């Protein structure tokens, strides 16, 4: 056991945020913590870490270590990236320093003397501790984590304070991973991470030896990394076995059951009340009516079950069916200020297709969507829309919203013939109700602006949806609702999204945007990953999409394929050499612990020298291997 909360409660002023929290975290637990904004997730984390004390109940902590990455927190220091990471292993560097000092003393001492024997024995003890804590692999560990978290090409001597906010956050994750606490707490760790880094982090956490407690709005990440979900709702905590997808199923079943029980109780209450009203004044049945009234008085009335967290109600419909060939992109070239983003973009989109566009940051995904909407001037190629297409566009930014309007005014400007009650109805579906409808658009939160944009899109009734990061700013239930709405939509969808859960549910094609074209992968996100992995294994050169009217395929040359094969063989050679070097280091480390070697100064000196040389060689091999992966 690491943490045990027993009937814990917390107040802020007169308001109770958490009540009767019973939550135990064992050594190997992997828990996802979810709840609406303001539900008390951060408060609970602060109770666990000791930043706050409980007002009710108790919080029992073992002597296990806890590491906590707060949301959007980053490292701030005058140290270099490398020195910041090496700080984690300061105790091992102290041991290494002592070993060097003892080694120096031994070199100046008679090998046959008692002093030398004492020094040799002390050296062996420290050497054992150093090996047990994997001291020889410190730099390997640091490089592994830094490379995985996106710092592969970053100079390790850069000062931390000069990094961007996102880089500082990623660096804070690196340091926490290297610290390897018994309980690792991560609050929204997927912010600022691209697909490649996310996949590396998921793989790393899958083998993490300690307990994990994570707050995240990334449903795919939760599915990959946790085996139970702890939900905070109305100040109470309930734990569910399984990942996020399993939690959703259990939650739906729970809601169905509670609804049946509520309806059953309401029928019973109605029946009892009717009997009491009819019989309380009759002498013959008054006693029986009083008995039923006592049952009513003692009954604990169930609260009416509501939809999970009362989420938004999205649905997308249209009136006109477009032609079969909805969109044709022909040899498009995207540039910004003379800088090439991507070229040779060719794509045919058919009616009813659901397409997701993915690619590295900065390759031009948003620019492509804007080009489709005539909001971005492309330098070459053409974009042709089919007849009867009506496009609804959700952009990342909110430039299409009038910051000075209130919510009703914003809808009314776009649809002047609508009555106010109709406007209130559509806003109500977005959970924008009451006095909120008179808020200025400029004062809305990111989530509220997203809901307002969705309200306008539903009213537009487009048969083509173009969505740019539609799940940004949405809570988990709203994301689930959006997934369902898009899955059931019968029109055409073109979306850019980093939400892998959505990408794994909605699209029937994943299209990868690169500098030299678009590559089509049939299926959803996991299918896309499998196909990419297969390509990597088989060294199959990627193709740009083929057009029926015009062939525009771009294959790698014979020379390119030969170079790829050569690189693959070189990577295999380096990998083999890494294994051999690691085995040699382990053998040498075992040898210097032997009494006959520890007592022989010259032989010990030679073995230590060999270890250092092979450690340097191993680091160099790892760097070479990274260049091929």
C-alpha positions as semicolon CSV with decimal commas, in nm:
position;residue;x (nm);y (nm);z (nm)
1;X;0,000;0,000;0,000
2;X;0,124;0,348;-0,091
3;X;-0,174;0,571;-0,003
4;X;-0,499;0,500;0,182
5;X;-0,772;0,765;0,212
6;X;-1,045;0,675;0,460
7;X;-1,367;0,881;0,456
8;X;-1,156;1,183;0,359
9;X;-1,328;1,516;0,300
10;X;-1,218;1,865;0,206
11;X;-1,384;2,206;0,230
12;X;-1,299;2,538;0,070
13;X;-1,475;2,786;0,292
14;X;-1,829;2,663;0,347
15;X;-1,831;2,457;0,026
16;X;-1,748;2,089;0,052
17;X;-1,542;1,981;-0,249
18;X;-1,482;1,617;-0,154
19;X;-1,668;1,395;0,090
20;X;-1,636;1,036;0,215
21;X;-1,346;0,958;-0,018
22;X;-1,222;0,602;0,023
23;X;-0,931;0,545;-0,210
24;X;-0,642;0,304;-0,172
25;X;-0,343;0,293;-0,409
26;X;-0,140;-0,028;-0,412
27;X;0,217;-0,074;-0,537
28;X;0,125;-0,181;-0,893
29;X;-0,202;0,009;-0,950
30;X;-0,250;0,195;-1,279
31;X;-0,535;0,440;-1,229
32;X;-0,696;0,704;-1,450
33;X;-0,859;0,986;-1,252
34;X;-1,145;1,161;-1,432
35;X;-1,417;1,415;-1,356
36;X;-1,558;1,742;-1,481
37;X;-1,362;2,065;-1,446
38;X;-1,397;2,176;-1,085
39;X;-1,500;1,830;-0,965
40;X;-1,205;1,812;-0,726
41;X;-0,938;1,613;-0,913
42;X;-0,654;1,854;-0,827
43;X;-0,779;1,876;-0,467
44;X;-0,760;1,496;-0,440
45;X;-0,408;1,491;-0,584
46;X;-0,302;1,755;-0,332
47;X;-0,446;1,544;-0,048
48;X;-0,249;1,244;-0,174
49;X;0,078;1,437;-0,203
50;X;0,033;1,618;0,128
51;X;0,001;1,967;-0,020
52;X;-0,340;1,983;0,148
53;X;-0,464;1,821;0,467
54;X;-0,803;1,652;0,495
55;X;-1,077;1,828;0,694
56;X;-1,254;1,497;0,752
57;X;-1,134;1,137;0,772
58;X;-0,768;1,048;0,734
59;X;-0,494;1,009;0,476
60;X;-0,249;0,728;0,552
61;X;0,085;0,739;0,370
62;X;0,353;0,471;0,361
63;X;0,722;0,556;0,333
64;X;0,706;0,507;-0,045
65;X;0,819;0,791;-0,274
66;X;0,568;1,001;-0,469
67;X;0,644;1,203;-0,784
68;X;0,388;1,458;-0,900
69;X;0,379;1,646;-1,231
70;X;0,123;1,925;-1,205
71;X;-0,066;2,034;-1,514
72;X;0,134;2,263;-1,746
73;X;0,420;2,278;-1,495
74;X;0,769;2,294;-1,639
75;X;1,126;2,304;-1,519
76;X;1,282;2,641;-1,447
77;X;1,651;2,660;-1,370
78;X;1,980;2,803;-1,488
79;X;2,116;2,454;-1,551
80;X;2,170;2,290;-1,887
81;X;1,934;2,014;-2,002
82;X;2,198;1,748;-1,932
83;X;2,290;1,878;-1,586
84;X;1,922;1,903;-1,493
85;X;1,876;1,535;-1,579
86;X;2,202;1,427;-1,414
87;X;2,084;1,590;-1,091
88;X;1,847;1,295;-1,046
89;X;2,149;1,067;-1,002
90;X;2,349;1,292;-0,766
91;X;2,388;1,011;-0,509
92;X;2,541;0,786;-0,774
93;X;2,775;1,058;-0,890
94;X;2,886;1,096;-0,526
95;X;2,964;0,725;-0,516
96;X;3,147;0,753;-0,848
97;X;3,354;1,038;-0,705
98;X;3,440;0,830;-0,398
99;X;3,540;0,536;-0,618
100;X;3,780;0,758;-0,812
101;X;3,928;0,898;-0,489
102;X;3,974;0,549;-0,341
103;X;4,121;0,434;-0,670
104;X;4,374;0,719;-0,648
105;X;4,463;0,627;-0,291
106;X;4,506;0,263;-0,385
107;X;4,746;0,355;-0,665
108;X;4,971;0,524;-0,408
109;X;4,951;0,240;-0,153
110;X;5,154;-0,079;-0,119
111;X;4,934;-0,363;-0,252
112;X;5,059;-0,591;0,029
113;X;4,971;-0,351;0,311
114;X;4,669;-0,359;0,548
115;X;4,573;-0,010;0,432
116;X;4,546;-0,135;0,075
117;X;4,326;-0,426;0,189
118;X;4,091;-0,183;0,369
119;X;4,077;0,049;0,067
120;X;4,017;-0,246;-0,164
121;X;3,734;-0,376;0,052
122;X;3,571;-0,032;0,068
123;X;3,607;0,005;-0,309
124;X;3,437;-0,332;-0,364
125;X;3,141;-0,240;-0,137
126;X;3,085;0,094;-0,313
127;X;3,131;-0,075;-0,650
128;X;2,854;-0,323;-0,564
129;X;2,614;-0,042;-0,465
130;X;2,700;0,147;-0,782
131;X;2,629;-0,159;-0,995
132;X;2,305;-0,246;-0,814
133;X;2,176;0,105;-0,886
134;X;2,285;0,070;-1,249
135;X;2,534;0,353;-1,218
136;X;2,720;0,268;-1,537
137;X;2,405;0,330;-1,745
138;X;2,315;0,677;-1,619
139;X;2,385;0,854;-1,946
140;X;2,216;0,576;-2,142
141;X;1,900;0,621;-1,930
142;X;1,910;0,998;-1,971
143;X;1,954;0,977;-2,348
144;X;1,680;0,715;-2,381
145;X;1,424;0,932;-2,201
146;X;1,530;1,262;-2,362
147;X;1,525;1,110;-2,711
148;X;1,189;0,946;-2,651
149;X;1,035;1,270;-2,525
150;X;1,133;1,463;-2,834
151;X;1,480;1,599;-2,746
152;X;1,673;1,377;-2,990
153;X;1,813;1,668;-3,191
154;X;1,824;1,915;-2,904
155;X;2,163;2,034;-2,779
156;X;2,204;1,896;-2,425
157;X;2,399;2,209;-2,325
158;X;2,103;2,442;-2,384
159;X;1,996;2,629;-2,069
160;X;1,654;2,511;-1,944
161;X;1,523;2,867;-1,898
162;X;1,560;2,933;-2,273
163;X;1,321;2,650;-2,370
164;X;0,959;2,700;-2,475
165;X;0,676;2,628;-2,231
166;X;0,596;2,297;-2,398
167;X;0,961;2,190;-2,393
168;X;0,989;2,276;-2,022
169;X;0,685;2,058;-1,952
170;X;0,829;1,769;-2,152
171;X;1,159;1,809;-1,969
172;X;0,978;1,797;-1,635
173;X;0,824;1,465;-1,743
174;X;1,171;1,339;-1,839
175;X;1,313;1,422;-1,497
176;X;1,019;1,259;-1,319
177;X;1,053;0,942;-1,527
178;X;1,424;0,923;-1,444
179;X;1,347;0,974;-1,074
180;X;1,119;0,665;-1,095
181;X;0,909;0,723;-0,779
182;X;0,701;0,442;-0,626
183;X;0,388;0,639;-0,719
184;X;0,402;0,846;-1,036
185;X;0,125;1,110;-1,058
186;X;0,079;1,283;-1,394
187;X;-0,177;1,563;-1,446
188;X;-0,256;1,601;-1,818
189;X;0,085;1,469;-1,935
190;X;-0,023;1,445;-2,301
191;X;-0,043;1,823;-2,349
192;X;0,233;1,943;-2,589
193;X;0,308;1,588;-2,711
194;X;0,293;1,478;-3,076
195;X;0,190;1,129;-3,190
196;X;0,545;0,992;-3,191
197;X;0,621;1,115;-2,839
198;X;0,284;0,995;-2,710
199;X;0,348;0,646;-2,843
200;X;0,692;0,640;-2,681
201;X;0,550;0,756;-2,345
202;X;0,273;0,496;-2,358
203;X;0,529;0,224;-2,427
204;X;0,754;0,350;-2,146
205;X;0,470;0,362;-1,893
206;X;0,354;0,013;-1,993
207;X;0,673;-0,127;-1,833
208;X;0,687;0,118;-1,541
209;X;0,750;-0,079;-1,222
210;X;0,575;0,156;-0,979
211;X;0,213;0,268;-0,942
212;X;0,058;0,519;-1,182
213;X;-0,214;0,778;-1,117
214;X;-0,300;0,991;-1,419
215;X;-0,543;1,272;-1,495
216;X;-0,598;1,296;-1,870
217;X;-0,854;1,403;-2,131
218;X;-0,677;1,177;-2,382
219;X;-0,907;0,875;-2,394
220;X;-0,673;0,669;-2,614
221;X;-0,389;0,733;-2,367
222;X;-0,610;0,618;-2,078
223;X;-0,705;0,304;-2,268
224;X;-0,338;0,221;-2,324
225;X;-0,202;0,304;-1,979
226;X;-0,455;0,229;-1,703
227;X;-0,644;-0,073;-1,576
228;X;-0,894;0,112;-1,355
229;X;-1,080;0,443;-1,365
230;X;-1,152;0,653;-1,057
231;X;-1,432;0,903;-1,124
232;X;-1,510;1,204;-0,907
233;X;-1,876;1,306;-0,938
234;X;-2,062;1,540;-0,702
235;X;-1,778;1,524;-0,450
236;X;-1,774;1,144;-0,427
237;X;-1,527;0,899;-0,578
238;X;-1,611;0,568;-0,739
239;X;-1,364;0,327;-0,891
240;X;-1,427;0,105;-1,195
241;X;-1,216;-0,187;-1,316
242;X;-1,084;-0,159;-1,669
243;X;-0,967;0,116;-1,904
244;X;-1,167;0,416;-2,025
245;X;-1,364;0,225;-2,290
246;X;-1,463;-0,035;-2,029
247;X;-1,559;0,247;-1,790
248;X;-1,795;0,397;-2,050
249;X;-1,969;0,061;-2,090
250;X;-1,998;0,012;-1,713
251;X;-2,127;0,368;-1,673
252;X;-2,399;0,314;-1,934
253;X;-2,506;-0,012;-1,768
254;X;-2,508;0,158;-1,430
255;X;-2,725;0,441;-1,564
256;X;-2,973;0,194;-1,713
257;X;-2,995;0,006;-1,384
258;X;-3,038;0,323;-1,174
259;X;-3,304;0,452;-1,414
260;X;-3,504;0,129;-1,375
261;X;-3,468;0,142;-0,996
262;X;-3,571;0,508;-0,991
263;X;-3,879;0,442;-1,205
264;X;-3,968;0,142;-0,990
265;X;-3,944;0,351;-0,673
266;X;-4,142;0,639;-0,827
267;X;-4,422;0,396;-0,917
268;X;-4,417;0,260;-0,563
269;X;-4,429;0,613;-0,415
270;X;-4,717;0,707;-0,647
271;X;-4,909;0,395;-0,550
272;X;-4,855;0,457;-0,177
273;X;-4,955;0,823;-0,203
274;X;-5,271;0,736;-0,395
275;X;-5,369;0,479;-0,134
276;X;-5,305;0,721;0,154
277;X;-5,504;1,002;-0,012
278;X;-5,803;0,774;-0,073
279;X;-5,806;0,593;0,259
280;X;-5,669;0,825;0,530
281;X;-6,014;0,963;0,616
282;X;-6,201;0,632;0,613
283;X;-6,239;0,477;0,952
284;X;-6,207;0,124;0,818
285;X;-5,884;0,187;0,626
286;X;-5,733;0,481;0,817
287;X;-5,494;0,261;1,014
288;X;-5,369;0,094;0,696
289;X;-5,323;0,435;0,529
290;X;-5,123;0,561;0,828
291;X;-4,900;0,255;0,803
292;X;-4,829;0,331;0,437
293;X;-4,763;0,697;0,523
294;X;-4,496;0,583;0,769
295;X;-4,337;0,379;0,489
296;X;-4,335;0,693;0,273
297;X;-4,185;0,903;0,551
298;X;-3,903;0,657;0,612
299;X;-3,830;0,594;0,244
300;X;-3,498;0,727;0,115
301;X;-3,597;0,877;-0,218
302;X;-3,354;0,815;-0,500
303;X;-3,214;1,109;-0,691
304;X;-3,327;1,106;-1,053
305;X;-3,049;0,958;-1,267
306;X;-2,923;1,202;-1,525
307;X;-2,712;1,158;-1,835
308;X;-2,348;1,125;-1,746
309;X;-2,236;1,473;-1,642
310;X;-2,521;1,626;-1,850
311;X;-2,315;1,655;-2,162
312;X;-2,385;1,837;-2,486
313;X;-2,631;1,697;-2,741
314;X;-2,470;1,704;-3,085
315;X;-2,617;1,587;-3,415
316;X;-2,529;1,685;-3,770
317;X;-2,791;1,674;-4,045
318;X;-2,829;1,812;-4,396
319;X;-3,103;1,870;-4,653
320;X;-2,937;1,836;-4,995
321;X;-2,748;1,530;-5,124
322;X;-2,431;1,629;-5,313
323;X;-2,290;1,459;-5,623
324;X;-2,076;1,147;-5,586
325;X;-1,744;1,328;-5,648
326;X;-1,749;1,575;-5,360
327;X;-1,392;1,710;-5,379
328;X;-1,093;1,692;-5,613
329;X;-0,747;1,821;-5,514
330;X;-0,500;1,825;-5,802
331;X;-0,123;1,876;-5,758
332;X;-0,165;2,134;-5,481
333;X;0,134;2,322;-5,343
334;X;0,124;2,496;-5,002
335;X;0,373;2,768;-4,905
336;X;0,396;3,031;-4,631
337;X;0,619;3,331;-4,694
338;X;0,814;3,141;-4,958
339;X;0,870;2,844;-4,725
340;X;0,742;2,514;-4,867
341;X;0,495;2,326;-4,647
342;X;0,387;2,051;-4,887
343;X;0,351;1,990;-5,261
344;X;0,211;1,740;-5,511
345;X;-0,107;1,702;-5,303
346;X;-0,364;1,494;-5,493
347;X;-0,688;1,359;-5,347
348;X;-1,037;1,251;-5,454
349;X;-1,309;1,257;-5,188
350;X;-1,633;1,068;-5,249
351;X;-1,974;1,137;-5,101
352;X;-2,014;0,992;-4,750
353;X;-1,642;0,930;-4,689
354;X;-1,498;1,009;-4,349
355;X;-1,135;1,116;-4,377
356;X;-0,881;1,212;-4,110
357;X;-0,563;1,396;-4,205
358;X;-0,253;1,336;-3,993
359;X;0,109;1,444;-4,022
360;X;0,397;1,605;-3,837
361;X;0,351;1,945;-3,676
362;X;0,418;2,225;-3,922
363;X;0,361;2,019;-4,237
364;X;0,050;2,221;-4,328
365;X;-0,258;2,028;-4,209
366;X;-0,447;2,340;-4,097
367;X;-0,326;2,530;-4,404
368;X;-0,472;2,254;-4,625
369;X;-0,813;2,283;-4,457
370;X;-0,801;2,661;-4,491
371;X;-0,714;2,624;-4,858
372;X;-1,027;2,412;-4,901
373;X;-1,226;2,701;-4,750
374;X;-1,052;2,972;-4,963
375;X;-0,892;3,108;-4,645
376;X;-0,538;3,022;-4,759
377;X;-0,382;3,122;-5,094
378;X;-0,207;2,821;-5,248
379;X;0,067;2,876;-5,505
380;X;0,002;2,587;-5,747
381;X;-0,262;2,325;-5,828
382;X;-0,640;2,332;-5,802
383;X;-0,929;2,254;-5,567
384;X;-1,269;2,163;-5,715
385;X;-1,591;2,109;-5,520
386;X;-1,874;1,903;-5,669
387;X;-2,226;2,033;-5,728
388;X;-2,463;2,073;-5,433
389;X;-2,186;2,058;-5,173
390;X;-2,256;2,268;-4,864
391;X;-1,959;2,294;-4,628
392;X;-1,964;2,354;-4,251
393;X;-1,622;2,452;-4,115
394;X;-1,494;2,422;-3,756
395;X;-1,162;2,603;-3,728
396;X;-0,918;2,590;-3,438
397;X;-0,919;2,966;-3,397
398;X;-1,231;3,169;-3,318
399;X;-1,178;3,442;-3,577
400;X;-1,526;3,383;-3,723
401;X;-1,690;3,475;-3,389
402;X;-1,773;3,837;-3,302
403;X;-1,612;3,896;-2,963
404;X;-1,856;4,181;-2,887
405;X;-2,173;3,979;-2,944
406;X;-2,354;3,791;-2,672
407;X;-2,446;3,429;-2,750
408;X;-2,798;3,505;-2,870
409;X;-2,668;3,791;-3,086
410;X;-2,400;3,568;-3,240
411;X;-2,660;3,314;-3,354
412;X;-2,907;3,584;-3,458
413;X;-2,648;3,757;-3,680
414;X;-2,596;3,433;-3,872
415;X;-2,966;3,336;-3,875
416;X;-3,171;3,660;-3,850
417;X;-3,505;3,485;-3,913
418;X;-3,477;3,265;-3,602
419;X;-3,690;3,339;-3,296
420;X;-3,513;3,386;-2,964
421;X;-3,669;3,069;-2,822
422;X;-3,531;2,866;-3,113
423;X;-3,187;3,016;-3,047
424;X;-3,218;2,932;-2,676
425;X;-3,313;2,575;-2,768
426;X;-3,003;2,517;-2,980
427;X;-2,780;2,681;-2,718
428;X;-2,946;2,468;-2,451
429;X;-2,839;2,156;-2,638
430;X;-2,483;2,285;-2,592
431;X;-2,544;2,331;-2,216
432;X;-2,537;2,708;-2,264
433;X;-2,844;2,813;-2,068
434;X;-2,992;3,076;-1,835
435;X;-2,796;3,398;-1,800
436;X;-2,502;3,243;-1,988
437;X;-2,674;3,329;-2,318
438;X;-2,609;3,697;-2,245
439;X;-2,235;3,653;-2,193
440;X;-2,006;3,835;-2,432
441;X;-1,834;3,595;-2,672
442;X;-1,500;3,749;-2,578
443;X;-1,555;3,642;-2,215
444;X;-1,629;3,277;-2,294
445;X;-1,394;2,993;-2,203
446;X;-1,236;2,780;-2,476
447;X;-1,493;2,506;-2,414
448;X;-1,787;2,748;-2,431
449;X;-1,661;2,896;-2,760
450;X;-1,629;2,546;-2,905
451;X;-1,990;2,469;-2,806
452;X;-2,110;2,796;-2,963
453;X;-1,933;2,705;-3,288
454;X;-2,094;2,360;-3,285
455;X;-2,437;2,523;-3,239
456;X;-2,380;2,734;-3,551
457;X;-2,255;2,431;-3,746
458;X;-2,564;2,226;-3,657
459;X;-2,785;2,513;-3,779
460;X;-2,594;2,537;-4,109
461;X;-2,687;2,175;-4,197
462;X;-2,386;2,114;-4,420
463;X;-2,345;1,793;-4,618
464;X;-1,965;1,827;-4,584
465;X;-1,800;1,886;-4,246
466;X;-1,445;2,022;-4,230
467;X;-1,322;2,004;-3,870
468;X;-0,984;2,127;-3,742
469;X;-0,908;1,983;-3,395
470;X;-1,277;1,969;-3,292
471;X;-1,214;1,802;-2,953
472;X;-0,987;2,077;-2,820
473;X;-1,139;2,231;-2,504
474;X;-1,409;1,961;-2,472
475;X;-1,451;1,751;-2,158
476;X;-1,456;1,372;-2,180
477;X;-1,836;1,324;-2,202
478;X;-1,861;1,594;-2,473
479;X;-1,584;1,422;-2,670
480;X;-1,774;1,094;-2,646
481;X;-2,091;1,269;-2,768
482;X;-1,903;1,423;-3,061
483;X;-1,767;1,079;-3,156
484;X;-2,119;0,937;-3,162
485;X;-2,255;1,230;-3,363
486;X;-1,979;1,205;-3,626
487;X;-2,004;0,826;-3,639
488;X;-2,376;0,856;-3,716
489;X;-2,335;1,141;-3,965
490;X;-2,415;1,027;-4,322
491;X;-2,247;1,318;-4,498
492;X;-1,878;1,368;-4,582
493;X;-1,621;1,443;-4,312
494;X;-1,268;1,579;-4,349
495;X;-1,097;1,634;-4,016
496;X;-0,758;1,711;-3,868
497;X;-0,728;1,583;-3,512
498;X;-0,474;1,474;-3,252
499;X;-0,752;1,287;-3,068
500;X;-0,655;0,927;-3,137
501;X;-0,969;0,793;-2,971
502;X;-1,178;0,984;-3,226
503;X;-0,944;0,874;-3,505
504;X;-0,996;0,515;-3,397
505;X;-1,376;0,540;-3,404
506;X;-1,494;0,780;-3,675
507;X;-1,287;0,787;-4,000
508;X;-1,275;0,514;-4,262
509;X;-0,950;0,652;-4,407
510;X;-0,638;0,802;-4,251
511;X;-0,448;1,029;-4,490
512;X;-0,091;1,119;-4,401
513;X;0,027;1,459;-4,519
514;X;0,396;1,484;-4,599
515;X;0,612;1,737;-4,782
516;X;0,585;1,539;-5,106
517;X;0,224;1,433;-5,109
518;X;-0,070;1,260;-4,944
519;X;-0,065;0,889;-4,861
520;X;-0,397;0,708;-4,810
521;X;-0,440;0,432;-4,549
522;X;-0,773;0,253;-4,536
523;X;-0,919;0,197;-4,191
524;X;-0,892;0,373;-3,859
525;X;-0,598;0,490;-3,649
526;X;-0,489;0,147;-3,522
527;X;-0,512;0,013;-3,878
528;X;-0,293;0,304;-3,990
529;X;-0,033;0,222;-3,722
530;X;-0,026;-0,145;-3,825
531;X;0,021;-0,053;-4,190
532;X;0,300;0,191;-4,101
533;X;0,472;-0,075;-3,893
534;X;0,440;-0,325;-4,177
535;X;0,591;-0,072;-4,418
536;X;0,880;-0,020;-4,180
537;X;0,943;-0,392;-4,150
538;X;0,923;-0,463;-4,520
539;X;1,094;-0,141;-4,628
540;X;0,812;-0,070;-4,872
541;X;0,844;0,281;-5,014
542;X;0,539;0,494;-4,951
543;X;0,313;0,592;-5,238
544;X;0,134;0,915;-5,299
545;X;-0,240;0,861;-5,375
546;X;-0,333;0,767;-5,733
547;X;-0,591;0,973;-5,923
548;X;-0,825;0,802;-6,167
549;X;-0,809;1,091;-6,411
550;X;-0,439;1,158;-6,379
551;X;-0,157;0,935;-6,257
552;X;0,057;1,114;-5,999
553;X;0,257;0,842;-5,820
554;X;0,586;0,916;-5,651
555;X;0,806;0,614;-5,589
556;X;1,147;0,600;-5,433
557;X;1,425;0,530;-5,679
558;X;1,627;0,207;-5,695
559;X;1,917;0,397;-5,538
560;X;1,693;0,508;-5,248
561;X;1,580;0,151;-5,183
562;X;1,940;0,033;-5,191
563;X;2,036;0,301;-4,938
564;X;1,746;0,199;-4,713
565;X;1,858;-0,165;-4,722
566;X;2,214;-0,060;-4,644
567;X;2,089;0,152;-4,350
568;X;1,883;-0,140;-4,220
569;X;2,183;-0,372;-4,227
570;X;2,401;-0,112;-4,055
571;X;2,136;-0,070;-3,781
572;X;2,130;-0,449;-3,730
573;X;2,511;-0,456;-3,706
574;X;2,510;-0,176;-3,447
575;X;2,236;-0,347;-3,247
576;X;2,440;-0,670;-3,239
577;X;2,748;-0,477;-3,126
578;X;2,545;-0,306;-2,851
579;X;2,441;-0,645;-2,712
580;X;2,797;-0,775;-2,723
581;X;2,932;-0,462;-2,551
582;X;2,665;-0,479;-2,278
583;X;2,752;-0,844;-2,212
584;X;3,123;-0,757;-2,193
585;X;3,059;-0,475;-1,944
586;X;2,849;-0,706;-1,728
587;X;3,125;-0,969;-1,732
588;X;3,390;-0,712;-1,635
589;X;3,171;-0,575;-1,354
590;X;3,126;-0,925;-1,213
591;X;3,501;-0,989;-1,236
592;X;3,608;-0,678;-1,038
593;X;3,389;-0,794;-0,749
594;X;3,595;-1,113;-0,714
595;X;3,836;-1,106;-0,414
596;X;4,135;-1,222;-0,621
597;X;4,092;-0,931;-0,863
598;X;3,991;-0,668;-0,602
599;X;4,315;-0,742;-0,416
600;X;4,531;-0,716;-0,729
601;X;4,581;-0,344;-0,791
602;X;4,721;-0,370;-1,144
603;X;4,458;-0,618;-1,261
604;X;4,178;-0,416;-1,095
605;X;4,309;-0,101;-1,262
606;X;4,307;-0,273;-1,601
607;X;3,951;-0,408;-1,555
608;X;3,818;-0,064;-1,448
609;X;3,986;0,094;-1,748
610;X;3,821;-0,162;-1,977
611;X;3,480;-0,089;-1,822
612;X;3,518;0,286;-1,879
613;X;3,632;0,232;-2,239
614;X;3,339;0,004;-2,314
615;X;3,093;0,243;-2,144
616;X;3,213;0,520;-2,377
617;X;3,186;0,282;-2,670
618;X;2,830;0,185;-2,565
619;X;2,718;0,548;-2,550
620;X;2,860;0,606;-2,897
621;X;2,682;0,295;-3,028
622;X;2,350;0,411;-2,879
623;X;2,389;0,747;-3,053
624;X;2,463;0,572;-3,382
625;X;2,163;0,341;-3,334
626;X;1,931;0,640;-3,268
627;X;2,028;0,784;-3,606
628;X;1,880;0,477;-3,778
629;X;1,555;0,465;-3,574
